[in-house]
Amino acid sequence: MSISKDEYSKMTDKASPNSPVILNCIKAFLFGGLICTIGQVIMELLKNAGLNEKETAAGTSAILIIATAILTGIGVFDKIARHAGAGTIVPITGFANSVVSPALEFQHEGFVLGTAAQMFTIAGPVIVYGIGSSFLYGLIIYIFKLY
């Protein structure tokens, strides 16, 4: 059975309603802002505990990554993401979620071939690109400092 482009277009419009773009933008803004505010509160608490700037930054990142990984593991982060949309893709929480989610999805295949092999399916290219470009940039800087 062959259908025309117009008929197909009508079918898809009927099957997939339009997204409330303005509402989604507001939710993303509010949830993303909330995540950043939580990060700022953690940072201030670590500063007040006497940590220096580098320790504070590393501690804040570690706490946000671990919290996101735990929330993803127990299924809470996905429920938040359904409502927050793009607001949960604040770089550090989105990255932690993208590492943990595939690992959980393939855990039934075993630890090595499931969890460990699939852990970096989504985040892997980001890690490879980040390390590769950092190495290349460092090499260029090193070469130019020699001359």
mmCIF file of N, CA and C in Angstrom:
data_model
loop_
_atom_site.group_PDB
_atom_site.id
_atom_site.type_symbol
_atom_site.label_atom_id
_atom_site.label_comp_id
_atom_site.label_asym_id
_atom_site.label_seq_id
_atom_site.Cartn_x
_atom_site.Cartn_y
_atom_site.Cartn_z
ATOM 1 N N MET A 1 0.834 -1.168 0.000
ATOM 2 C CA MET A 1 0.000 0.000 0.000
ATOM 3 C C MET A 1 0.885 1.239 0.000
ATOM 4 N N SER A 2 0.653 2.113 -0.901
ATOM 5 C CA SER A 2 1.438 3.332 -1.030
ATOM 6 C C SER A 2 0.580 4.536 -0.643
ATOM 7 N N ILE A 3 1.204 5.441 0.121
ATOM 8 C CA ILE A 3 0.478 6.657 0.505
ATOM 9 C C ILE A 3 1.276 7.873 0.064
ATOM 10 N N SER A 4 0.580 8.950 -0.134
ATOM 11 C CA SER A 4 1.257 10.171 -0.587
ATOM 12 C C SER A 4 1.907 10.877 0.593
ATOM 13 N N LYS A 5 2.766 11.846 0.274
ATOM 14 C CA LYS A 5 3.435 12.612 1.320
ATOM 15 C C LYS A 5 2.437 13.399 2.162
ATOM 16 N N ASP A 6 1.399 13.918 1.526
ATOM 17 C CA ASP A 6 0.380 14.677 2.255
ATOM 18 C C ASP A 6 -0.383 13.788 3.244
ATOM 19 N N GLU A 7 -0.733 12.581 2.791
ATOM 20 C CA GLU A 7 -1.438 11.655 3.670
ATOM 21 C C GLU A 7 -0.548 11.244 4.844
ATOM 22 N N TYR A 8 0.711 10.987 4.542
ATOM 23 C CA TYR A 8 1.655 10.613 5.598
ATOM 24 C C TYR A 8 1.828 11.750 6.596
ATOM 25 N N SER A 9 1.927 12.966 6.090
ATOM 26 C CA SER A 9 2.072 14.137 6.943
ATOM 27 C C SER A 9 0.869 14.301 7.867
ATOM 28 N N LYS A 10 -0.329 14.106 7.331
ATOM 29 C CA LYS A 10 -1.541 14.201 8.140
ATOM 30 C C LYS A 10 -1.561 13.124 9.226
ATOM 31 N N MET A 11 -1.123 11.915 8.868
ATOM 32 C CA MET A 11 -1.090 10.818 9.843
ATOM 33 C C MET A 11 -0.110 11.107 10.973
ATOM 34 N N THR A 12 1.055 11.607 10.633
ATOM 35 C CA THR A 12 2.046 11.897 11.672
ATOM 36 C C THR A 12 1.617 13.061 12.555
ATOM 37 N N ASP A 13 0.994 14.078 11.977
ATOM 38 C CA ASP A 13 0.492 15.200 12.769
ATOM 39 C C ASP A 13 -0.583 14.747 13.753
ATOM 40 N N LYS A 14 -1.402 13.829 13.313
ATOM 41 C CA LYS A 14 -2.471 13.300 14.156
ATOM 42 C C LYS A 14 -1.904 12.418 15.279
ATOM 43 N N ALA A 15 -0.878 11.629 14.965
ATOM 44 C CA ALA A 15 -0.302 10.692 15.930
ATOM 45 C C ALA A 15 0.604 11.368 16.961
ATOM 46 N N SER A 16 1.242 12.466 16.585
ATOM 47 C CA SER A 16 2.160 13.126 17.515
ATOM 48 C C SER A 16 1.733 14.579 17.722
ATOM 49 N N PRO A 17 1.115 14.850 18.862
ATOM 50 C CA PRO A 17 0.667 16.217 19.127
ATOM 51 C C PRO A 17 1.858 17.165 19.326
ATOM 52 N N ASN A 18 1.619 18.437 19.121
ATOM 53 C CA ASN A 18 2.671 19.440 19.294
ATOM 54 C C ASN A 18 3.071 19.550 20.759
ATOM 55 N N SER A 19 4.341 19.805 20.977
ATOM 56 C CA SER A 19 4.849 19.982 22.332
ATOM 57 C C SER A 19 4.573 21.408 22.795
ATOM 58 N N PRO A 20 4.290 21.569 24.078
ATOM 59 C CA PRO A 20 4.121 22.920 24.609
ATOM 60 C C PRO A 20 5.496 23.577 24.801
ATOM 61 N N VAL A 21 6.011 24.202 23.776
ATOM 62 C CA VAL A 21 7.384 24.699 23.748
ATOM 63 C C VAL A 21 7.666 25.691 24.875
ATOM 64 N N ILE A 22 6.793 26.658 25.069
ATOM 65 C CA ILE A 22 7.011 27.685 26.098
ATOM 66 C C ILE A 22 7.065 27.039 27.482
ATOM 67 N N LEU A 23 6.123 26.151 27.771
ATOM 68 C CA LEU A 23 6.106 25.471 29.069
ATOM 69 C C LEU A 23 7.363 24.631 29.253
ATOM 70 N N ASN A 24 7.784 23.930 28.209
ATOM 71 C CA ASN A 24 9.005 23.125 28.291
ATOM 72 C C ASN A 24 10.230 23.993 28.553
ATOM 73 N N CYS A 25 10.292 25.158 27.929
ATOM 74 C CA CYS A 25 11.420 26.076 28.154
ATOM 75 C C CYS A 25 11.433 26.581 29.594
ATOM 76 N N ILE A 26 10.272 26.899 30.119
ATOM 77 C CA ILE A 26 10.183 27.381 31.508
ATOM 78 C C ILE A 26 10.602 26.282 32.479
ATOM 79 N N LYS A 27 10.113 25.068 32.253
ATOM 80 C CA LYS A 27 10.501 23.939 33.115
ATOM 81 C C LYS A 27 12.009 23.691 33.053
ATOM 82 N N ALA A 28 12.574 23.699 31.854
ATOM 83 C CA ALA A 28 14.017 23.475 31.699
ATOM 84 C C ALA A 28 14.805 24.554 32.425
ATOM 85 N N PHE A 29 14.372 25.791 32.298
ATOM 86 C CA PHE A 29 15.038 26.906 32.974
ATOM 87 C C PHE A 29 14.988 26.738 34.489
ATOM 88 N N LEU A 30 13.803 26.405 35.014
ATOM 89 C CA LEU A 30 13.642 26.281 36.463
ATOM 90 C C LEU A 30 14.404 25.088 37.033
ATOM 91 N N PHE A 31 14.290 23.924 36.394
ATOM 92 C CA PHE A 31 14.991 22.745 36.894
ATOM 93 C C PHE A 31 16.501 22.880 36.733
ATOM 94 N N GLY A 32 16.947 23.410 35.586
ATOM 95 C CA GLY A 32 18.379 23.637 35.393
ATOM 96 C C GLY A 32 18.921 24.623 36.410
ATOM 97 N N GLY A 33 18.158 25.678 36.668
ATOM 98 C CA GLY A 33 18.553 26.652 37.682
ATOM 99 C C GLY A 33 18.601 26.041 39.069
ATOM 100 N N LEU A 34 17.643 25.158 39.360
ATOM 101 C CA LEU A 34 17.624 24.488 40.662
ATOM 102 C C LEU A 34 18.860 23.603 40.836
ATOM 103 N N ILE A 35 19.215 22.876 39.797
ATOM 104 C CA ILE A 35 20.408 22.026 39.866
ATOM 105 C C ILE A 35 21.653 22.884 40.094
ATOM 106 N N CYS A 36 21.752 23.992 39.380
ATOM 107 C CA CYS A 36 22.901 24.895 39.552
ATOM 108 C C CYS A 36 22.909 25.521 40.940
ATOM 109 N N THR A 37 21.727 25.840 41.467
ATOM 110 C CA THR A 37 21.633 26.399 42.818
ATOM 111 C C THR A 37 22.095 25.375 43.851
ATOM 112 N N ILE A 38 21.684 24.128 43.673
ATOM 113 C CA ILE A 38 22.138 23.066 44.578
ATOM 114 C C ILE A 38 23.663 22.948 44.514
ATOM 115 N N GLY A 39 24.212 23.011 43.306
ATOM 116 C CA GLY A 39 25.670 22.981 43.161
ATOM 117 C C GLY A 39 26.337 24.146 43.873
ATOM 118 N N GLN A 40 25.750 25.327 43.778
ATOM 119 C CA GLN A 40 26.310 26.504 44.442
ATOM 120 C C GLN A 40 26.243 26.361 45.964
ATOM 121 N N VAL A 41 25.141 25.810 46.472
ATOM 122 C CA VAL A 41 25.012 25.578 47.915
ATOM 123 C C VAL A 41 26.086 24.597 48.383
ATOM 124 N N ILE A 42 26.289 23.526 47.631
ATOM 125 C CA ILE A 42 27.335 22.554 47.979
ATOM 126 C C ILE A 42 28.696 23.235 47.978
ATOM 127 N N MET A 43 28.945 24.068 46.967
ATOM 128 C CA MET A 43 30.225 24.771 46.872
ATOM 129 C C MET A 43 30.440 25.685 48.086
ATOM 130 N N GLU A 44 29.418 26.415 48.481
ATOM 131 C CA GLU A 44 29.532 27.317 49.635
ATOM 132 C C GLU A 44 29.752 26.525 50.923
ATOM 133 N N LEU A 45 29.084 25.391 51.066
ATOM 134 C CA LEU A 45 29.282 24.556 52.250
ATOM 135 C C LEU A 45 30.717 24.033 52.322
ATOM 136 N N LEU A 46 31.259 23.635 51.187
ATOM 137 C CA LEU A 46 32.640 23.135 51.165
ATOM 138 C C LEU A 46 33.640 24.255 51.440
ATOM 139 N N LYS A 47 33.358 25.462 50.916
ATOM 140 C CA LYS A 47 34.221 26.615 51.216
ATOM 141 C C LYS A 47 34.213 26.925 52.701
ATOM 142 N N ASN A 48 33.015 26.906 53.289
ATOM 143 C CA ASN A 48 32.888 27.186 54.719
ATOM 144 C C ASN A 48 33.531 26.100 55.576
ATOM 145 N N ALA A 49 33.692 24.909 55.019
ATOM 146 C CA ALA A 49 34.343 23.816 55.738
ATOM 147 C C ALA A 49 35.862 23.960 55.721
ATOM 148 N N GLY A 50 36.365 24.958 54.950
ATOM 149 C CA GLY A 50 37.797 25.237 54.951
ATOM 150 C C GLY A 50 38.554 24.705 53.745
ATOM 151 N N LEU A 51 37.863 24.217 52.745
ATOM 152 C CA LEU A 51 38.550 23.719 51.555
ATOM 153 C C LEU A 51 38.986 24.891 50.673
ATOM 154 N N ASN A 52 40.107 24.703 49.975
ATOM 155 C CA ASN A 52 40.553 25.757 49.057
ATOM 156 C C ASN A 52 39.744 25.690 47.764
ATOM 157 N N GLU A 53 40.045 26.578 46.818
ATOM 158 C CA GLU A 53 39.228 26.695 45.603
ATOM 159 C C GLU A 53 39.224 25.422 44.763
ATOM 160 N N LYS A 54 40.391 24.813 44.574
ATOM 161 C CA LYS A 54 40.464 23.588 43.769
ATOM 162 C C LYS A 54 39.739 22.429 44.447
ATOM 163 N N GLU A 55 39.931 22.299 45.757
ATOM 164 C CA GLU A 55 39.267 21.225 46.499
ATOM 165 C C GLU A 55 37.742 21.414 46.492
ATOM 166 N N THR A 56 37.315 22.666 46.597
ATOM 167 C CA THR A 56 35.890 22.966 46.575
ATOM 168 C C THR A 56 35.271 22.599 45.230
ATOM 169 N N ALA A 57 35.947 22.978 44.148
ATOM 170 C CA ALA A 57 35.439 22.672 42.806
ATOM 171 C C ALA A 57 35.383 21.160 42.581
ATOM 172 N N ALA A 58 36.443 20.457 42.959
ATOM 173 C CA ALA A 58 36.478 19.006 42.781
ATOM 174 C C ALA A 58 35.426 18.317 43.651
ATOM 175 N N GLY A 59 35.278 18.773 44.873
ATOM 176 C CA GLY A 59 34.288 18.188 45.781
ATOM 177 C C GLY A 59 32.867 18.403 45.301
ATOM 178 N N THR A 60 32.587 19.610 44.817
ATOM 179 C CA THR A 60 31.250 19.910 44.296
ATOM 180 C C THR A 60 30.936 19.022 43.098
ATOM 181 N N SER A 61 31.879 18.911 42.183
ATOM 182 C CA SER A 61 31.673 18.051 41.007
ATOM 183 C C SER A 61 31.448 16.608 41.421
ATOM 184 N N ALA A 62 32.271 16.114 42.335
ATOM 185 C CA ALA A 62 32.150 14.728 42.774
ATOM 186 C C ALA A 62 30.793 14.470 43.437
ATOM 187 N N ILE A 63 30.352 15.391 44.278
ATOM 188 C CA ILE A 63 29.068 15.214 44.968
ATOM 189 C C ILE A 63 27.918 15.211 43.962
ATOM 190 N N LEU A 64 27.940 16.128 42.999
ATOM 191 C CA LEU A 64 26.872 16.164 41.996
ATOM 192 C C LEU A 64 26.868 14.914 41.126
ATOM 193 N N ILE A 65 28.042 14.428 40.747
ATOM 194 C CA ILE A 65 28.133 13.209 39.935
ATOM 195 C C ILE A 65 27.620 11.995 40.710
ATOM 196 N N ILE A 66 28.060 11.854 41.949
ATOM 197 C CA ILE A 66 27.640 10.703 42.759
ATOM 198 C C ILE A 66 26.141 10.764 43.041
ATOM 199 N N ALA A 67 25.637 11.945 43.378
ATOM 200 C CA ALA A 67 24.202 12.084 43.649
ATOM 201 C C ALA A 67 23.376 11.737 42.412
ATOM 202 N N THR A 68 23.812 12.214 41.244
ATOM 203 C CA THR A 68 23.089 11.909 40.006
ATOM 204 C C THR A 68 23.144 10.425 39.690
ATOM 205 N N ALA A 69 24.312 9.809 39.873
ATOM 206 C CA ALA A 69 24.448 8.377 39.606
ATOM 207 C C ALA A 69 23.525 7.567 40.528
ATOM 208 N N ILE A 70 23.467 7.950 41.793
ATOM 209 C CA ILE A 70 22.594 7.238 42.738
ATOM 210 C C ILE A 70 21.126 7.445 42.366
ATOM 211 N N LEU A 71 20.751 8.699 42.074
ATOM 212 C CA LEU A 71 19.365 8.982 41.696
ATOM 213 C C LEU A 71 18.977 8.270 40.401
ATOM 214 N N THR A 72 19.915 8.148 39.470
ATOM 215 C CA THR A 72 19.645 7.398 38.238
ATOM 216 C C THR A 72 19.484 5.916 38.554
ATOM 217 N N GLY A 73 20.348 5.401 39.405
ATOM 218 C CA GLY A 73 20.308 3.987 39.765
ATOM 219 C C GLY A 73 19.018 3.563 40.443
ATOM 220 N N ILE A 74 18.442 4.446 41.250
ATOM 221 C CA ILE A 74 17.192 4.089 41.947
ATOM 222 C C ILE A 74 15.946 4.547 41.184
ATOM 223 N N GLY A 75 16.162 5.127 39.997
ATOM 224 C CA GLY A 75 15.048 5.483 39.114
ATOM 225 C C GLY A 75 14.428 6.850 39.354
ATOM 226 N N VAL A 76 14.990 7.644 40.246
ATOM 227 C CA VAL A 76 14.422 8.955 40.560
ATOM 228 C C VAL A 76 14.797 9.999 39.505
ATOM 229 N N PHE A 77 16.031 9.967 39.029
ATOM 230 C CA PHE A 77 16.495 10.992 38.088
ATOM 231 C C PHE A 77 15.688 10.960 36.788
ATOM 232 N N ASP A 78 15.319 9.782 36.324
ATOM 233 C CA ASP A 78 14.520 9.673 35.101
ATOM 234 C C ASP A 78 13.139 10.292 35.278
ATOM 235 N N LYS A 79 12.553 10.152 36.474
ATOM 236 C CA LYS A 79 11.250 10.769 36.744
ATOM 237 C C LYS A 79 11.375 12.287 36.759
ATOM 238 N N ILE A 80 12.458 12.783 37.336
ATOM 239 C CA ILE A 80 12.708 14.232 37.344
ATOM 240 C C ILE A 80 12.902 14.708 35.908
ATOM 241 N N ALA A 81 13.664 13.957 35.126
ATOM 242 C CA ALA A 81 13.969 14.351 33.744
ATOM 243 C C ALA A 81 12.718 14.388 32.871
ATOM 244 N N ARG A 82 11.734 13.542 33.165
ATOM 245 C CA ARG A 82 10.491 13.576 32.391
ATOM 246 C C ARG A 82 9.791 14.923 32.502
ATOM 247 N N HIS A 83 9.893 15.531 33.670
ATOM 248 C CA HIS A 83 9.255 16.830 33.888
ATOM 249 C C HIS A 83 10.187 17.984 33.525
ATOM 250 N N ALA A 84 11.477 17.826 33.807
ATOM 251 C CA ALA A 84 12.432 18.919 33.617
ATOM 252 C C ALA A 84 12.921 19.048 32.188
ATOM 253 N N GLY A 85 12.860 17.976 31.426
ATOM 254 C CA GLY A 85 13.335 18.017 30.040
ATOM 255 C C GLY A 85 14.810 18.371 29.963
ATOM 256 N N ALA A 86 15.118 19.363 29.157
ATOM 257 C CA ALA A 86 16.508 19.760 28.929
ATOM 258 C C ALA A 86 17.164 20.355 30.168
ATOM 259 N N GLY A 87 16.385 20.708 31.179
ATOM 260 C CA GLY A 87 16.949 21.271 32.402
ATOM 261 C C GLY A 87 17.858 20.317 33.150
ATOM 262 N N THR A 88 17.694 19.016 32.932
ATOM 263 C CA THR A 88 18.552 18.036 33.608
ATOM 264 C C THR A 88 19.841 17.773 32.842
ATOM 265 N N ILE A 89 19.996 18.425 31.698
ATOM 266 C CA ILE A 89 21.202 18.203 30.913
ATOM 267 C C ILE A 89 22.277 19.218 31.287
ATOM 268 N N VAL A 90 22.152 19.788 32.484
ATOM 269 C CA VAL A 90 23.237 20.618 32.998
ATOM 270 C C VAL A 90 24.460 19.712 32.920
ATOM 271 N N PRO A 91 25.557 20.182 32.332
ATOM 272 C CA PRO A 91 26.639 19.275 31.935
ATOM 273 C C PRO A 91 27.019 18.164 32.904
ATOM 274 N N ILE A 92 27.211 18.460 34.147
ATOM 275 C CA ILE A 92 27.735 17.422 35.030
ATOM 276 C C ILE A 92 26.677 16.377 35.381
ATOM 277 N N THR A 93 25.432 16.788 35.595
ATOM 278 C CA THR A 93 24.396 15.810 35.930
ATOM 279 C C THR A 93 23.972 15.022 34.693
ATOM 280 N N GLY A 94 23.908 15.684 33.562
ATOM 281 C CA GLY A 94 23.568 14.984 32.318
ATOM 282 C C GLY A 94 24.618 13.961 31.949
ATOM 283 N N PHE A 95 25.892 14.309 32.171
ATOM 284 C CA PHE A 95 26.976 13.391 31.864
ATOM 285 C C PHE A 95 26.923 12.167 32.775
ATOM 286 N N ALA A 96 26.705 12.388 34.062
ATOM 287 C CA ALA A 96 26.627 11.263 35.002
ATOM 288 C C ALA A 96 25.461 10.352 34.642
ATOM 289 N N ASN A 97 24.330 10.929 34.287
ATOM 290 C CA ASN A 97 23.167 10.145 33.888
ATOM 291 C C ASN A 97 23.441 9.358 32.618
ATOM 292 N N SER A 98 24.161 9.964 31.666
ATOM 293 C CA SER A 98 24.435 9.272 30.402
ATOM 294 C C SER A 98 25.427 8.127 30.565
ATOM 295 N N VAL A 99 26.185 8.113 31.642
ATOM 296 C CA VAL A 99 27.091 6.993 31.914
ATOM 297 C C VAL A 99 26.342 5.870 32.637
ATOM 298 N N VAL A 100 25.513 6.227 33.605
ATOM 299 C CA VAL A 100 24.849 5.218 34.434
ATOM 300 C C VAL A 100 23.679 4.541 33.705
ATOM 301 N N SER A 101 22.900 5.296 32.934
ATOM 302 C CA SER A 101 21.704 4.735 32.280
ATOM 303 C C SER A 101 21.997 3.529 31.391
ATOM 304 N N PRO A 102 22.959 3.609 30.440
ATOM 305 C CA PRO A 102 23.234 2.417 29.621
ATOM 306 C C PRO A 102 23.777 1.250 30.441
ATOM 307 N N ALA A 103 24.531 1.560 31.490
ATOM 308 C CA ALA A 103 25.061 0.491 32.330
ATOM 309 C C ALA A 103 23.922 -0.270 32.993
ATOM 310 N N LEU A 104 22.910 0.436 33.457
ATOM 311 C CA LEU A 104 21.760 -0.220 34.077
ATOM 312 C C LEU A 104 20.931 -0.990 33.058
ATOM 313 N N GLU A 105 20.810 -0.410 31.878
ATOM 314 C CA GLU A 105 19.994 -1.030 30.835
ATOM 315 C C GLU A 105 20.529 -2.392 30.408
ATOM 316 N N PHE A 106 21.847 -2.551 30.403
ATOM 317 C CA PHE A 106 22.453 -3.789 29.919
ATOM 318 C C PHE A 106 23.009 -4.666 31.039
ATOM 319 N N GLN A 107 22.636 -4.403 32.294
ATOM 320 C CA GLN A 107 23.179 -5.183 33.403
ATOM 321 C C GLN A 107 22.773 -6.646 33.351
ATOM 322 N N HIS A 108 21.654 -6.956 32.695
ATOM 323 C CA HIS A 108 21.203 -8.350 32.593
ATOM 324 C C HIS A 108 22.152 -9.199 31.743
ATOM 325 N N GLU A 109 23.023 -8.544 30.965
ATOM 326 C CA GLU A 109 23.984 -9.280 30.140
ATOM 327 C C GLU A 109 25.259 -9.622 30.903
ATOM 328 N N GLY A 110 25.314 -9.279 32.175
ATOM 329 C CA GLY A 110 26.471 -9.585 32.995
ATOM 330 C C GLY A 110 27.303 -8.348 33.279
ATOM 331 N N PHE A 111 28.246 -8.499 34.195
ATOM 332 C CA PHE A 111 29.042 -7.343 34.611
ATOM 333 C C PHE A 111 29.982 -6.863 33.517
ATOM 334 N N VAL A 112 30.741 -7.770 32.900
ATOM 335 C CA VAL A 112 31.736 -7.363 31.909
ATOM 336 C C VAL A 112 31.082 -7.000 30.576
ATOM 337 N N LEU A 113 30.299 -7.913 30.002
ATOM 338 C CA LEU A 113 29.705 -7.675 28.688
ATOM 339 C C LEU A 113 28.484 -6.761 28.749
ATOM 340 N N GLY A 114 27.873 -6.609 29.884
ATOM 341 C CA GLY A 114 26.702 -5.758 30.019
ATOM 342 C C GLY A 114 27.049 -4.407 30.598
ATOM 343 N N THR A 115 27.183 -4.377 31.908
ATOM 344 C CA THR A 115 27.378 -3.112 32.616
ATOM 345 C C THR A 115 28.660 -2.410 32.186
ATOM 346 N N ALA A 116 29.794 -3.074 32.268
ATOM 347 C CA ALA A 116 31.070 -2.419 31.975
ATOM 348 C C ALA A 116 31.218 -2.054 30.501
ATOM 349 N N ALA A 117 30.756 -2.914 29.615
ATOM 350 C CA ALA A 117 30.923 -2.652 28.181
ATOM 351 C C ALA A 117 29.998 -1.547 27.688
ATOM 352 N N GLN A 118 28.823 -1.431 28.261
ATOM 353 C CA GLN A 118 27.850 -0.453 27.782
ATOM 354 C C GLN A 118 27.892 0.885 28.527
ATOM 355 N N MET A 119 28.673 0.955 29.602
ATOM 356 C CA MET A 119 28.691 2.140 30.446
ATOM 357 C C MET A 119 29.010 3.418 29.677
ATOM 358 N N PHE A 120 29.904 3.350 28.726
ATOM 359 C CA PHE A 120 30.335 4.549 28.018
ATOM 360 C C PHE A 120 29.788 4.610 26.589
ATOM 361 N N THR A 121 28.688 3.931 26.329
ATOM 362 C CA THR A 121 28.101 3.948 24.992
ATOM 363 C C THR A 121 27.769 5.367 24.554
ATOM 364 N N ILE A 122 27.083 6.101 25.391
ATOM 365 C CA ILE A 122 26.694 7.469 25.057
ATOM 366 C C ILE A 122 27.807 8.444 25.401
ATOM 367 N N ALA A 123 28.402 8.285 26.575
ATOM 368 C CA ALA A 123 29.411 9.237 27.038
ATOM 369 C C ALA A 123 30.785 8.968 26.443
ATOM 370 N N GLY A 124 30.989 7.786 25.883
ATOM 371 C CA GLY A 124 32.297 7.417 25.344
ATOM 372 C C GLY A 124 32.859 8.382 24.325
ATOM 373 N N PRO A 125 32.086 8.746 23.300
ATOM 374 C CA PRO A 125 32.620 9.697 22.317
ATOM 375 C C PRO A 125 33.021 11.036 22.927
ATOM 376 N N VAL A 126 32.271 11.465 23.950
ATOM 377 C CA VAL A 126 32.608 12.730 24.621
ATOM 378 C C VAL A 126 33.939 12.593 25.340
ATOM 379 N N ILE A 127 34.127 11.470 26.014
ATOM 380 C CA ILE A 127 35.380 11.240 26.741
ATOM 381 C C ILE A 127 36.546 11.149 25.763
ATOM 382 N N VAL A 128 36.380 10.375 24.696
ATOM 383 C CA VAL A 128 37.444 10.217 23.701
ATOM 384 C C VAL A 128 37.789 11.565 23.070
ATOM 385 N N TYR A 129 36.775 12.320 22.665
ATOM 386 C CA TYR A 129 37.027 13.630 22.065
ATOM 387 C C TYR A 129 37.705 14.568 23.058
ATOM 388 N N GLY A 130 37.240 14.575 24.301
ATOM 389 C CA GLY A 130 37.825 15.447 25.318
ATOM 390 C C GLY A 130 39.284 15.126 25.577
ATOM 391 N N ILE A 131 39.597 13.857 25.737
ATOM 392 C CA ILE A 131 40.979 13.451 25.992
ATOM 393 C C ILE A 131 41.842 13.689 24.758
ATOM 394 N N GLY A 132 41.325 13.305 23.593
ATOM 395 C CA GLY A 132 42.095 13.489 22.354
ATOM 396 C C GLY A 132 42.384 14.943 22.053
ATOM 397 N N SER A 133 41.371 15.797 22.157
ATOM 398 C CA SER A 133 41.592 17.221 21.863
ATOM 399 C C SER A 133 42.465 17.867 22.929
ATOM 400 N N SER A 134 42.342 17.451 24.185
ATOM 401 C CA SER A 134 43.208 17.983 25.244
ATOM 402 C C SER A 134 44.660 17.609 24.992
ATOM 403 N N PHE A 135 44.886 16.355 24.588
ATOM 404 C CA PHE A 135 46.244 15.913 24.285
ATOM 405 C C PHE A 135 46.831 16.707 23.120
ATOM 406 N N LEU A 136 46.037 16.854 22.058
ATOM 407 C CA LEU A 136 46.498 17.590 20.883
ATOM 408 C C LEU A 136 46.797 19.049 21.233
ATOM 409 N N TYR A 137 45.922 19.684 21.992
ATOM 410 C CA TYR A 137 46.122 21.071 22.405
ATOM 411 C C TYR A 137 47.385 21.192 23.263
ATOM 412 N N GLY A 138 47.550 20.268 24.212
ATOM 413 C CA GLY A 138 48.744 20.288 25.062
ATOM 414 C C GLY A 138 50.016 20.085 24.260
ATOM 415 N N LEU A 139 49.973 19.207 23.274
ATOM 416 C CA LEU A 139 51.128 18.963 22.411
ATOM 417 C C LEU A 139 51.491 20.214 21.616
ATOM 418 N N ILE A 140 50.486 20.898 21.077
ATOM 419 C CA ILE A 140 50.732 22.128 20.315
ATOM 420 C C ILE A 140 51.353 23.193 21.215
ATOM 421 N N ILE A 141 50.808 23.361 22.403
ATOM 422 C CA ILE A 141 51.353 24.348 23.348
ATOM 423 C C ILE A 141 52.792 23.978 23.713
ATOM 424 N N TYR A 142 53.058 22.716 23.958
ATOM 425 C CA TYR A 142 54.396 22.260 24.319
ATOM 426 C C TYR A 142 55.381 22.533 23.186
ATOM 427 N N ILE A 143 55.002 22.237 21.949
ATOM 428 C CA ILE A 143 55.891 22.460 20.807
ATOM 429 C C ILE A 143 56.202 23.932 20.646
ATOM 430 N N PHE A 144 55.193 24.794 20.763
ATOM 431 C CA PHE A 144 55.421 26.226 20.586
ATOM 432 C C PHE A 144 56.226 26.823 21.735
ATOM 433 N N LYS A 145 56.169 26.247 22.908
ATOM 434 C CA LYS A 145 56.984 26.751 24.023
ATOM 435 C C LYS A 145 58.454 26.355 23.864
ATOM 436 N N LEU A 146 58.713 25.304 23.098
ATOM 437 C CA LEU A 146 60.099 24.902 22.847
ATOM 438 C C LEU A 146 60.816 25.922 21.958
ATOM 439 N N TYR A 147 60.065 26.580 21.108
ATOM 440 C CA TYR A 147 60.671 27.507 20.146
ATOM 441 C C TYR A 147 60.545 28.905 20.585
#
